[in-house]
Coordinates of N, CA and C in Angstrom, one line a residue:
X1 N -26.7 44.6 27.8 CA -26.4 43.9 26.5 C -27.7 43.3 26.1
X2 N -28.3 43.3 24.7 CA -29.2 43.0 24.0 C -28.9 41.4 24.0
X3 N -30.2 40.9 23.2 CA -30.5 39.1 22.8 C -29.3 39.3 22.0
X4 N -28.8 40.4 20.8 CA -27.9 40.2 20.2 C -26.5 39.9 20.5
X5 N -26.0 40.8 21.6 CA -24.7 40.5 22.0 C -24.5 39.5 22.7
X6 N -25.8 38.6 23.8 CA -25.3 37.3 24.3 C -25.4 36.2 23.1
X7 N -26.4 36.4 21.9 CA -25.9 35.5 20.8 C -25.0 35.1 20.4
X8 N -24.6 36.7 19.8 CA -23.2 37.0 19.6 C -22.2 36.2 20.1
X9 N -22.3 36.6 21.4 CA -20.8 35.7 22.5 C -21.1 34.7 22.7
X10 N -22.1 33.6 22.8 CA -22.5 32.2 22.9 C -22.1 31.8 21.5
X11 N -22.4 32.4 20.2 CA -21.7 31.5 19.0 C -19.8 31.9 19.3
X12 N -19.8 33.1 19.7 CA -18.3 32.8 19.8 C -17.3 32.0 20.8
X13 N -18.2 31.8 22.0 CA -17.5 30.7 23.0 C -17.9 29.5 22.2
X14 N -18.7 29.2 21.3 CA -18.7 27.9 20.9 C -18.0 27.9 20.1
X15 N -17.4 28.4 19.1 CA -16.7 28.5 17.9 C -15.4 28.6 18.7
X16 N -14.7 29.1 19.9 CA -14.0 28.7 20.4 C -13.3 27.6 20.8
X17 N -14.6 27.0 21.8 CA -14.5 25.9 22.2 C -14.1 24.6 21.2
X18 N -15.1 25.0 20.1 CA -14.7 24.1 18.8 C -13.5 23.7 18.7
X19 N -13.1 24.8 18.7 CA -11.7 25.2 17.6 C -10.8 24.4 18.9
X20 N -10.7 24.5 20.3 CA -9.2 24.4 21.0 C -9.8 22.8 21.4
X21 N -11.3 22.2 21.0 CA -11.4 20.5 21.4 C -10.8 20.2 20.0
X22 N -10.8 20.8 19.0 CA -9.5 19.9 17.6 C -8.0 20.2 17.8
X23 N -8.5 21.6 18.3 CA -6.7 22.0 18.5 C -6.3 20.4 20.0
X24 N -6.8 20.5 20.8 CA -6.3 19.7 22.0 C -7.5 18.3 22.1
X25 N -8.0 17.5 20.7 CA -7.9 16.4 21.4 C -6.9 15.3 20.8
X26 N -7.1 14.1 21.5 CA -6.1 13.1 21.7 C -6.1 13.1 20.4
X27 N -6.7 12.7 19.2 CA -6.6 13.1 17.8 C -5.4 13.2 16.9
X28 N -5.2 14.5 17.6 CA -3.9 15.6 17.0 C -2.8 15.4 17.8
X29 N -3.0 15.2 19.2 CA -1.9 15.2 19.5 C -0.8 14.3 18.9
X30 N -1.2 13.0 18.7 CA -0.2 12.1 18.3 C -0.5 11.9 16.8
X31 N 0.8 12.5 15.9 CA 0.2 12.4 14.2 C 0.4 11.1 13.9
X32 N -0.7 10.6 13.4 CA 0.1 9.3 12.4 C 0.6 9.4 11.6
X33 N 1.6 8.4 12.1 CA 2.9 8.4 11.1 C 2.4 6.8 9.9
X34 N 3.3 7.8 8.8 CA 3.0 7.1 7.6 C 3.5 5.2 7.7
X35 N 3.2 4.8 7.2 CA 3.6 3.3 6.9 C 4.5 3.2 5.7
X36 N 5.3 2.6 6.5 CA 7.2 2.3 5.9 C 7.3 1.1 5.3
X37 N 7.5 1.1 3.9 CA 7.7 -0.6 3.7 C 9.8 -0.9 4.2
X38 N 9.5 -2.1 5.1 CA 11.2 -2.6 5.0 C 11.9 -3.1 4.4
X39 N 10.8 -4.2 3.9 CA 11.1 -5.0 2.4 C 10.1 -5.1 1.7
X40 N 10.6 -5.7 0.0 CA 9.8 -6.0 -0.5 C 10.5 -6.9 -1.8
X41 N 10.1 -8.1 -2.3 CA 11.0 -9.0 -3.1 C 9.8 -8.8 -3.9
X42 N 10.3 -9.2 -5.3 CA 9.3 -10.1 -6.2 C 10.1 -11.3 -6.4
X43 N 9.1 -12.5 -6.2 CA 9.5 -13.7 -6.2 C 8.9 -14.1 -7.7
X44 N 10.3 -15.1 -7.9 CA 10.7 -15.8 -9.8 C 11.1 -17.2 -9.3
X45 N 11.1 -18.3 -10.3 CA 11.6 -19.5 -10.3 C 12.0 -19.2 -11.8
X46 N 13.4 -19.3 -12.0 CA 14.3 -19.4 -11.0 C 14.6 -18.2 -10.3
X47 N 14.9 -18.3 -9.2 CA 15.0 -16.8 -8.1 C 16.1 -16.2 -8.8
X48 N 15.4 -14.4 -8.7 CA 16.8 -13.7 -8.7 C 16.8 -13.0 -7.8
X49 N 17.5 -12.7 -6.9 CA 17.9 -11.6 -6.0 C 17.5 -10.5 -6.1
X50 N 16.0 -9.9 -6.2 CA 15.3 -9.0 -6.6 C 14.3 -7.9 -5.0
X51 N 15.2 -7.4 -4.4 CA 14.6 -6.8 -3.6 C 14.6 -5.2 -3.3
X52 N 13.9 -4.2 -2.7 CA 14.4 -3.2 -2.4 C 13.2 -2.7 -1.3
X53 N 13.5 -1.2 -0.4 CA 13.4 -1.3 0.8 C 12.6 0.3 1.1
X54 N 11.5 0.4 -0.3 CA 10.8 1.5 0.1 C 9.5 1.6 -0.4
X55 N 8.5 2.2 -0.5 CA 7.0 2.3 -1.1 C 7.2 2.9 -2.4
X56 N 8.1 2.8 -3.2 CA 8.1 3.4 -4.7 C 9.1 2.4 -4.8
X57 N 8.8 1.2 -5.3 CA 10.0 0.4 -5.6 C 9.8 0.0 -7.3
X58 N 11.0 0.1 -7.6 CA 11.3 -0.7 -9.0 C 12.2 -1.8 -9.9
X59 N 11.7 -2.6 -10.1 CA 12.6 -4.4 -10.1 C 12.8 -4.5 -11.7
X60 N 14.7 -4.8 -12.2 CA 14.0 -4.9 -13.3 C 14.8 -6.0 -13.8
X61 N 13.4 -6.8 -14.6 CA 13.2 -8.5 -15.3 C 13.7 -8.2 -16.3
X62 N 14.4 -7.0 -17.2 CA 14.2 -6.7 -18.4 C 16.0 -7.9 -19.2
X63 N 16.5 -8.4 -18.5 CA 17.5 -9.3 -18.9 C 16.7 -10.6 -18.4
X64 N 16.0 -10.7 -17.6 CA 15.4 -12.2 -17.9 C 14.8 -12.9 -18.7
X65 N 15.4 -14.1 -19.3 CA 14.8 -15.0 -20.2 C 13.1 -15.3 -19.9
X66 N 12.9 -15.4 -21.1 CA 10.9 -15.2 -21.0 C 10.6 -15.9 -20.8
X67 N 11.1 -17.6 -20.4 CA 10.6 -18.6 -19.5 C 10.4 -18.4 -18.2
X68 N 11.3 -17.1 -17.5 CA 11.5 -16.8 -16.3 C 9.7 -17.0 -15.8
X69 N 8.9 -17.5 -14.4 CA 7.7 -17.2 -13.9 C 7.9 -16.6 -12.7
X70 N 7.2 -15.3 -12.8 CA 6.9 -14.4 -11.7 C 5.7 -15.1 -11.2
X71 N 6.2 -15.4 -9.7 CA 4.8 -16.4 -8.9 C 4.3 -15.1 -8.1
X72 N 4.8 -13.9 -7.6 CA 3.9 -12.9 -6.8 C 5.3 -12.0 -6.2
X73 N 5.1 -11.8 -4.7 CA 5.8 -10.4 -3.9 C 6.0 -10.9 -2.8
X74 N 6.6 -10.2 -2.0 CA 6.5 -10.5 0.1 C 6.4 -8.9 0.1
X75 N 5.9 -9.0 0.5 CA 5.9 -7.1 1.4 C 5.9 -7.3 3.0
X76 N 7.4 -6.8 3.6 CA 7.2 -6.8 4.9 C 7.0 -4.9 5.5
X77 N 6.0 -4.5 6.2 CA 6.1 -3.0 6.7 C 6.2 -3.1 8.1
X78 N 6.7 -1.9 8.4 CA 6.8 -1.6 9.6 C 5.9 -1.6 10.6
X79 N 4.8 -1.1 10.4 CA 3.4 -1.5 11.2 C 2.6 -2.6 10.5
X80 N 1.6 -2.9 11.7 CA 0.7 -3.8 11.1 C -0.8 -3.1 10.3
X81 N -1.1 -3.5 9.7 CA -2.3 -2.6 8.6 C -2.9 -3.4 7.1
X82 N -3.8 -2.9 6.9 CA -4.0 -3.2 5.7 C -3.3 -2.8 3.9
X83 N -3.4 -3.5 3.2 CA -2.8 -3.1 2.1 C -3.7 -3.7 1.1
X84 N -4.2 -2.5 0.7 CA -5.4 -2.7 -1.0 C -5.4 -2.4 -1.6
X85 N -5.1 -3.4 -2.7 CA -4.5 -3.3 -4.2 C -5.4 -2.8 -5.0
X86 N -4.9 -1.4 -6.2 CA -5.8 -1.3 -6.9 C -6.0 -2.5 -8.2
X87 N -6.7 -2.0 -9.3 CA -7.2 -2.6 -10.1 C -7.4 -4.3 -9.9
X88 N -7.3 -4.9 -8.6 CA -8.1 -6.0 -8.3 C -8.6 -5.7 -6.8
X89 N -9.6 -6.3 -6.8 CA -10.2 -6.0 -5.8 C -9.4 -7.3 -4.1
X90 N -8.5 -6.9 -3.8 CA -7.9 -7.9 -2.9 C -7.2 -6.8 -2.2
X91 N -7.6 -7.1 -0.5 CA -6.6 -6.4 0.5 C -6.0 -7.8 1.2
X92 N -4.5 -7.3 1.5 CA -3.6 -7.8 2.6 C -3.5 -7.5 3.7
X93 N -3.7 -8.4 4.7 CA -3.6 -8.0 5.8 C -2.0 -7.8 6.1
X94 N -1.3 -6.9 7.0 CA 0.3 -7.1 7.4 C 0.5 -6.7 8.7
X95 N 1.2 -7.7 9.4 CA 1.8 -7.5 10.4 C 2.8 -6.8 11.1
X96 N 2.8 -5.7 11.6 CA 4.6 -4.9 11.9 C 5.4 -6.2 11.9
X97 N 6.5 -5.6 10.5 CA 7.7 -6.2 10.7 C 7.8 -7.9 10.3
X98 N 6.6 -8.4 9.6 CA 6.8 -9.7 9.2 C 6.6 -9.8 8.2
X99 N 7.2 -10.8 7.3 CA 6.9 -10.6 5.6 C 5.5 -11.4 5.1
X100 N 4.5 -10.3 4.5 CA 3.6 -10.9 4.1 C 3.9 -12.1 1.8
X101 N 3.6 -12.5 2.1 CA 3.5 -13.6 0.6 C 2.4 -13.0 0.0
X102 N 2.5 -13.0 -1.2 CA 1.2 -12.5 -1.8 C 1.6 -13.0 -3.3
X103 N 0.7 -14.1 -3.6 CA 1.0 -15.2 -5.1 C -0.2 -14.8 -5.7
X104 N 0.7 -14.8 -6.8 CA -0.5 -14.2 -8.3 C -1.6 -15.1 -8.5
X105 N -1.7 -16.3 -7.8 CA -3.1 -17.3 -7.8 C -4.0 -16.6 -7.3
X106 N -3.7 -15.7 -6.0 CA -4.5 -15.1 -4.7 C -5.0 -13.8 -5.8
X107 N -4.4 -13.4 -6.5 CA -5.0 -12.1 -7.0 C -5.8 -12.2 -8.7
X108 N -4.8 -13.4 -9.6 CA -5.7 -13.3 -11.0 C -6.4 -14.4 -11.5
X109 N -8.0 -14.3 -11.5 CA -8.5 -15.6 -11.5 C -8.4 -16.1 -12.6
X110 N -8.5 -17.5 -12.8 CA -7.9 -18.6 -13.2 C -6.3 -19.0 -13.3
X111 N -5.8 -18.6 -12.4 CA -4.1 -19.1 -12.0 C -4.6 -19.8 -11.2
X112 N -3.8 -21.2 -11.5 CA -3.6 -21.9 -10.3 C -2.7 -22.5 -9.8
X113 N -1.9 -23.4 -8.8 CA -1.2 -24.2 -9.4 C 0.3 -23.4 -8.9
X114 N 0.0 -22.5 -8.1 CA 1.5 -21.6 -7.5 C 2.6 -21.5 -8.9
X115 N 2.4 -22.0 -10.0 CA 3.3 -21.5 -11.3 C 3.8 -20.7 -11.4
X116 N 2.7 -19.5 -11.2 CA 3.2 -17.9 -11.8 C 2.7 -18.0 -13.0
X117 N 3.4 -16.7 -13.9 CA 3.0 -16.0 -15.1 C 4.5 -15.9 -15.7
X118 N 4.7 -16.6 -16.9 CA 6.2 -16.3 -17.5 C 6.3 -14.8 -17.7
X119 N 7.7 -14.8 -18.3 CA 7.6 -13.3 -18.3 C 7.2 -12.7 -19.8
X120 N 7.1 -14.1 -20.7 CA 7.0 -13.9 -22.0 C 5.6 -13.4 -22.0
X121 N 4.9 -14.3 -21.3 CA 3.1 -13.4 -20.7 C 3.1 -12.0 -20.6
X122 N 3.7 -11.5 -19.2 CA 3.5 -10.7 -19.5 C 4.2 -9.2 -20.3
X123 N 5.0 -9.8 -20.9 CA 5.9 -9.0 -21.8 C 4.9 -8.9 -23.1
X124 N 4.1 -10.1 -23.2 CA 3.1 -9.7 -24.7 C 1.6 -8.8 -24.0
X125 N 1.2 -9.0 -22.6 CA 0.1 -8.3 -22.4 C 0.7 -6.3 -21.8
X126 N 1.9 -5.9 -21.3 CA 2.3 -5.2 -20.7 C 3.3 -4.6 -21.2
X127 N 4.2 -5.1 -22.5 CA 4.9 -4.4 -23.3 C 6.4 -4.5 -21.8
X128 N 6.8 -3.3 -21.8 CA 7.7 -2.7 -21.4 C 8.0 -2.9 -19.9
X129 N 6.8 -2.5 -18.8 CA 6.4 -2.5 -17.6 C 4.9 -2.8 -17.0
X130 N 4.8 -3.2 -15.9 CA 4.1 -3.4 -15.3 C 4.0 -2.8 -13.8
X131 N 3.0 -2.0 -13.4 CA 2.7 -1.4 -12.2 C 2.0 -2.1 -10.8
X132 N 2.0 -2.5 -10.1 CA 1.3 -2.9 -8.7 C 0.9 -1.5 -7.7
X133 N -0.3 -1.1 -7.5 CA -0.3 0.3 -6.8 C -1.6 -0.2 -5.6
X134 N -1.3 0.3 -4.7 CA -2.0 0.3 -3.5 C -1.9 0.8 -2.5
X135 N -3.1 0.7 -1.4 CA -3.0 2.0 -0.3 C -2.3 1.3 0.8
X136 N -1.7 2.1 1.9 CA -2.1 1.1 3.0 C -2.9 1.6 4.0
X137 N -3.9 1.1 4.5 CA -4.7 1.5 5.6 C -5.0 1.2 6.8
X138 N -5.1 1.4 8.2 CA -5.0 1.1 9.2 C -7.0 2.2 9.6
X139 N -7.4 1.5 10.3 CA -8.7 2.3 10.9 C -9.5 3.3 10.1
X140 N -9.4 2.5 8.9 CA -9.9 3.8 8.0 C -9.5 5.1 7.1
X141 N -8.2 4.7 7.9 CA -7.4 5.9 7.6 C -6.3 5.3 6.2
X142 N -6.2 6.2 5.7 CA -4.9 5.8 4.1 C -3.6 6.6 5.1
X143 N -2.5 5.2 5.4 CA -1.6 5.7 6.0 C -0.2 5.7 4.6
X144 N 0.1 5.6 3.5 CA 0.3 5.8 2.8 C 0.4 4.6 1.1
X145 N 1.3 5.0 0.4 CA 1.0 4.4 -0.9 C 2.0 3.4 -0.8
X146 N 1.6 2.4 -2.0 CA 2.5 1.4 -2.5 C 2.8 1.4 -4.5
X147 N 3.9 1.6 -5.1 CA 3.6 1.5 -6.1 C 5.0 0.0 -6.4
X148 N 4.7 -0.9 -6.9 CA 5.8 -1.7 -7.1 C 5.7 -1.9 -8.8
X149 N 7.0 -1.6 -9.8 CA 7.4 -1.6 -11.0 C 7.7 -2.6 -11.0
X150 N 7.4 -3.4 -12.3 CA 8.6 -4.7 -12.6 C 9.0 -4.0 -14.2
X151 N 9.8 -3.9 -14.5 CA 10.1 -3.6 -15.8 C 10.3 -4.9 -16.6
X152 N 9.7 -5.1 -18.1 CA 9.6 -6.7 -18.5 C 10.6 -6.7 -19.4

């Protein structure tokens, strides 16, 4: 056998080998599983009873009087991980299975004062609805999405 065919067979035992250290490492074996929200409220004064119990959630304010103030959310998930909101720059940290708080002071500057945002606010900046969208991520990795609706 020529320089060519041990070439040959040295890129192909490596192109092997490649291939069965992704196929068999610890990696792959165990898939990550996505991140589950269990709950998720938007908190109002005065409270309404506003919860539901998945990563596409939609709440709707659209019979609340426009004095109603939306002060923020709890997001509790299944695992613990991060959660990074788009269009502001703010991640949450979350614990498996505990309810994280998250108040609209923490996210839009110049709120202060735990008040909130009436809804007449944002009914004149947002019209109809409003979106909340974010990742969640653990190690780097995007273990899946968050989108929360309030309809105004």
């Amino acid at each position: 056998m020529g320089k060519k065919g041990y070439l040959s067979m040295a890129i192909g035992l490596v192109c092997v080998l490649g291939l069965s250290a992704q196929i068999f490492s610890p990696r792959t074996l165990t898939p990550i599983q996505p991140i589950k929200v269990l709950d998720i409220q938007v908190l109002t004064v005065p409270s309404y009873n506003l919860r539901d119990m998945s990563n596409d959630s939609t709440f709707d304010l659209s019979g609340a009087p426009d004095t109603t103030q939306v002060t923020g959310f709890s997001i509790t998930a299944d695992k613990s991980c991060d959660l990074k909101l788009k269009m502001v720059d703010h991640t949450i940290p979350l614990s498996g299975g505990e309810a994280a708080w998250v108040y609209l002071d923490d996210l839009i500057p110049g709120t202060q004062g735990g008040d909130g945002i009436s809804l007449r606010t944002f009914r004149r900046f947002y019209s109809k609805s409003v979106t909340i969208q974010g990742k969640f991520e653990k190690n780097g990795s995007v273990l899946g999405n968050l989108a929360l609706t309030i309809k105004l």
